[in-house]
Amino acid sequence: MAFKRLKTRLTVTYGGLFVVVLALLVAATCWAVINYATLTVQREMSATSSVFQRIWAIQSETQRTSADLLSRDFGFKTAIAKADQATLRSAFENLKGRVAVDDGLVIDLNGSLLVGANSPIANQVASIVAQDYPVETFAGIQTIKGQAFSVVVAPVLAPDPIAWVVFASALNQDEMGKLEALSSIPLRAALISKRGNGVWMNASGAESALDPIALEELVLDKAGRATIEDGPHGQQIVVATQLPALGQDEVTALILTYPLALALANYQPLVLALIGLGIVAVLVLGFASREIARGITQPVFRLKQAVNSLQSGDRMLVDIQSKDELGDLGQAFNQMATSIREREARILYMARHDLPTGLPNRAAFEEAVHDLMQAERPVLLVAAGMESFDHIRSVWGVEASHQLIAGLGERLRHTGQDWHIARLSPSVIGIAIGLPDRGIGHDPTSIPLDQIATALATAIVVDNKSFEVTPALGFDLATDPSISASDWIERSLIALDQAQVAKLALMRFDPRTYDQLADNLKLTDQLREALDHGDLQAFYQPKFNYRTGQVTSVEALVRWQHAERGWVSPQAFVLIAEETGLIRELTEQVLRAAVADQKRLHGLGYDVCISVNYSGRLLNDPEFCQTALALCAEVPNRICLEITETAVINDPVTGVQAIKRFVDAGVEISIDDFGTGLSSLSYLKQIPAQELKIDRSFVVAMTDGNRERRLVRSIIEMGHGLGMKVTAEGVEDQAAIALLGSMGCDMAQGYGIAKPMPADQLLAFLAKPLSMDLTLDLEKKIA
Amino acid sequence: MVFQRTNLFQSALWLVSALCSWLVSSASAIAGPLQISVVDGEGQAVEHAVVSVEPAAAVKLKPGDLRGPFVMSQRNIAFEPFVLVVPKGATVQFPNMDRVNHHVYSFSPTNPFQLPLYGRGITRSVTFGQAGTAALGCNIHDKMRAYIRVVDTPYYAKTDRSGVANLVTLPDGAATLRVWHPAMMAQGQEMSQSVTTNRSGNRVVVTIRLRPARAGDM
Ligand SMILES: [Cu+2]
């Protein structure tokens, strides 16, 4: 059977099972009761049957004794022998009177009746006796014309039988009634008899109402078992006992009957009570199994509901109070639901937070900004970058840097209670502030920006160390909800980039600069393309040697003429090359060009040293250094590498090592842009350079006054002090040339000498004699 | 008088008796010495059967035939023998050898008599003048029982334990063979058949039907 509901199944299964068991129990009990009742009645009947036999035995014994007494009487024998009828009869009557029997006979050897010829039993008994020729006394029941008699036959022996004495007493219904009265139960007693293969006849001469086959079995059964037979008044318990018969072809039996209904009547209340009890039990059990089933299915149903709720994301704990397995299941479910919740929360937290600092991350920040913008108020978005973050991280470790950011975040949170703080990148904290609605006179951004700057600039203690960071703030005011929160945040980050590039502490997003930055990206691609196609050219700017009055060296400068852009500013693309790593390719190309041109110059008889700018970054690239060394070796002592004074600051050991290798290979080293790097002299001292180039800003500034001129002079003297030639850059006029010459400067370079030019022009330039006016015209200079 | 045949003959009796029985029933002539075997319905030897032969030609009993002695003694509260055969007119002695008294009687129609109480050492006698049977009882002791068979011929005998009786001296010619036994189921407990005797002798097997044995049967 398939039940849709557990409750129904449990109820039907257990209820049904119990009903079956109960039905069996009731059936078994009823069977046992009937059996027991039958057995009890049967015992009673057996007892009654025994009593009957005993009574009959006693009765027949009396008759037997009397018959024996008479048959052994010698006078009686004599009378028979002598056929003395009168004596015989008188002797017989004498005894018969004493014994109180119904009938008496004397039968001779021929079966003739010497006495009692008129008796109703005479003929039948006589024929039996004459035929059987009994030599000993015996008793039996004989039914004659429907009337049962207890008969005793005693032979008259002389010494062979000469006659038989017969006494008989009728066993009528009175006798049976007496027998019935003896029993403790109201049973019915009756005699039945059968002659030959005839039918069983009862005492009244009619055929017995009982089943003849069953009777036959009952009568022949020595054990005296009882059976239940259909009688005229319903079923009855029947016990039959075979009685000794007088004749051999006759069977007589005592039949005791007792109505089954009567036997069971005593047990009827018991059976009824049992059935009643069964009905009550079925009802109780039906109710109980329903309750139990409910007790099981209710929690299951609640669990199912809870699972559904959990699935749909609601928080749902089941409340199962029971202490059984279902209770355990409920608890386990609650634990599971809770742990799922916690894990979910953890995942959500991880998805929305920067784990090292616990600050919200970019995604969470975007959501916050989005929500703020929904309020249709301007949102101030600030990207705060920590300038020295990389330095702190490399020196103090990642953990310290995280703690620093976390601490700053915490401080910002306290500064503005309703600000949204997030970590946008390792060194950048984002702040979103919902501003009061527009229409206020003064700039609403200035106060919070000041607060932020102050909060970030204040020293912070991490691991017992005090840190001071230099924040750069990029910001924008998000007012246009059509631009996504993500884009607004991006703008603040760009603004931060712009501020950092511009080395400003605060900058608002500038679309134009942003465009330029975008252009830089395009330029990078074009530069890469140009490098691939060899579009870049090497120009050479001559240096005037005061000592020889000739041009003894030139600086190779890269120039790029783009098809669309025209001449691209070297400052622009060299910077991009530095940032993108294209500087490698660029430097190599320039170096190759310089080497090639040097060979050409040398071939034409010019002894000119060519300087090539060499990025500090490349000093730390051993592979590239190897390439550069190989190229320089092609033109020994005719290539000079110009490096900035800051080139070795990041990695002094490797940088200085690389420089020494170049020097050892006969490559001159020149310190470029001296004075701008703010490097310490201790570094400078380590660099084994032969040339020091004074930055053009100092040279140009010489016209400003004596102080600037003295600075240049000091640099020259210092260079000489360190054993280096000194070259001045940015020499733009005759006066400067003369002034530097008077200061002892070794070489001058600038528009005042010559502009950078292609190699072909350089050849022409070198071919012409050079005339320099080194006369100092102080008045002119002062004016 | 008893004539003893050879042992071989005796032992062969059982084997041939069945074969010969039909000869008997057909009344064939038989030899002078006659041996009669009496068996019951189950073929068992019957003791105490009295066989007598009455020749067709009437034979007068001679005085010598009645000489006896014929004794029915009472010993240990029992008659001895169980069956006694006497010729008609013989006198039978009834010595009481017990210490108790006996009261011997017969109610048989042919020879009724009574010997009222008599004691030890006393011998009474009764002459049986009628052929027939006298069933003897004792009025004091119901269990005492015996029979005296009175025959009207000098040719009689009683079967022994093996159910055999021998008649040695018989006249030749036709005769009636009578067999009597106290428990025989027949009128007068006897049966008869015709036989012819001759010198060469013969054997007869007679089958009789008996009532069930009763207490006191020997
Ligand atoms: Cu006696």
PDB file of C-alpha atoms in Angstrom, chain A residues 72 74 77 157-161, chain B residues 72-82 94-106 115 117-118 134-147 214-218:
ATOM      1  CA  ARG A  72     -26.369 -73.082  43.037  1.00  0.00           C
ATOM      2  CA  PHE A  74     -29.034 -77.986  45.218  1.00  0.00           C
ATOM      3  CA  LYS A  77     -30.977 -77.932  40.734  1.00  0.00           C
ATOM      4  CA  LEU A 157     -24.547 -76.143  36.780  1.00  0.00           C
ATOM      5  CA  ALA A 158     -24.888 -79.814  37.523  1.00  0.00           C
ATOM      6  CA  PRO A 159     -22.007 -79.597  36.776  1.00  0.00           C
ATOM      7  CA  ASP A 160     -22.814 -78.854  33.167  1.00  0.00           C
ATOM      8  CA  PRO A 161     -25.491 -76.246  32.642  1.00  0.00           C
TER       9      PRO A 161
ATOM     10  CA  MET B  72     -14.078 -92.939  39.777  1.00  0.00           C
ATOM     11  CA  SER B  73     -12.118 -91.763  42.749  1.00  0.00           C
ATOM     12  CA  GLN B  74     -12.187 -88.397  44.484  1.00  0.00           C
ATOM     13  CA  ARG B  75      -8.773 -87.111  45.233  1.00  0.00           C
ATOM     14  CA  ASN B  76      -7.629 -83.558  45.976  1.00  0.00           C
ATOM     15  CA  ILE B  77     -11.169 -82.257  45.623  1.00  0.00           C
ATOM     16  CA  ALA B  78     -11.384 -83.576  42.096  1.00  0.00           C
ATOM     17  CA  PHE B  79     -12.725 -86.600  40.292  1.00  0.00           C
ATOM     18  CA  GLU B  80     -10.276 -88.992  38.725  1.00  0.00           C
ATOM     19  CA  PRO B  81     -10.455 -89.765  35.903  1.00  0.00           C
ATOM     20  CA  PHE B  82     -12.148 -86.862  34.188  1.00  0.00           C
ATOM     21  CA  PHE B  94     -16.432 -94.103  44.044  1.00  0.00           C
ATOM     22  CA  PRO B  95     -13.667 -94.150  46.643  1.00  0.00           C
ATOM     23  CA  ASN B  96     -13.198 -90.943  48.608  1.00  0.00           C
ATOM     24  CA  MET B  97      -9.497 -90.397  49.093  1.00  0.00           C
ATOM     25  CA  ASP B  98      -9.814 -86.882  50.471  1.00  0.00           C
ATOM     26  CA  ARG B  99     -10.056 -85.914  54.096  1.00  0.00           C
ATOM     27  CA  VAL B 100     -13.220 -83.972  53.358  1.00  0.00           C
ATOM     28  CA  ASN B 101     -16.604 -85.316  52.613  1.00  0.00           C
ATOM     29  CA  HIS B 102     -18.093 -85.300  49.141  1.00  0.00           C
ATOM     30  CA  HIS B 103     -21.631 -85.446  47.911  1.00  0.00           C
ATOM     31  CA  VAL B 104     -21.470 -86.961  44.479  1.00  0.00           C
ATOM     32  CA  TYR B 105     -24.498 -86.603  42.278  1.00  0.00           C
ATOM     33  CA  SER B 106     -25.657 -86.989  38.734  1.00  0.00           C
ATOM     34  CA  LEU B 115     -24.079 -90.430  46.946  1.00  0.00           C
ATOM     35  CA  LEU B 117     -21.953 -87.086  52.122  1.00  0.00           C
ATOM     36  CA  TYR B 118     -19.424 -89.743  52.670  1.00  0.00           C
ATOM     37  CA  ALA B 134     -23.679 -89.347  33.622  1.00  0.00           C
ATOM     38  CA  ALA B 135     -22.338 -85.877  34.378  1.00  0.00           C
ATOM     39  CA  LEU B 136     -20.917 -86.060  37.890  1.00  0.00           C
ATOM     40  CA  GLY B 137     -20.846 -83.187  40.338  1.00  0.00           C
ATOM     41  CA  CYS B 138     -20.339 -82.681  44.001  1.00  0.00           C
ATOM     42  CA  ASN B 139     -22.900 -80.762  45.965  1.00  0.00           C
ATOM     43  CA  ILE B 140     -20.196 -79.420  48.235  1.00  0.00           C
ATOM     44  CA  HIS B 141     -17.546 -78.609  45.697  1.00  0.00           C
ATOM     45  CA  ASP B 142     -18.928 -76.833  42.641  1.00  0.00           C
ATOM     46  CA  LYS B 143     -15.678 -77.193  40.795  1.00  0.00           C
ATOM     47  CA  MET B 144     -15.637 -80.956  40.909  1.00  0.00           C
ATOM     48  CA  ARG B 145     -16.763 -82.341  37.594  1.00  0.00           C
ATOM     49  CA  ALA B 146     -16.439 -85.661  35.793  1.00  0.00           C
ATOM     50  CA  TYR B 147     -18.233 -87.808  33.283  1.00  0.00           C
ATOM     51  CA  ARG B 214     -14.334 -74.028  30.886  1.00  0.00           C
ATOM     52  CA  ALA B 215     -12.865 -74.125  34.319  1.00  0.00           C
ATOM     53  CA  GLY B 216     -12.484 -77.765  35.471  1.00  0.00           C
ATOM     54  CA  ASP B 217     -11.839 -79.208  32.033  1.00  0.00           C
ATOM     55  CA  MET B 218      -9.077 -81.785  32.216  1.00  0.00           C
TER      56      MET B 218
END
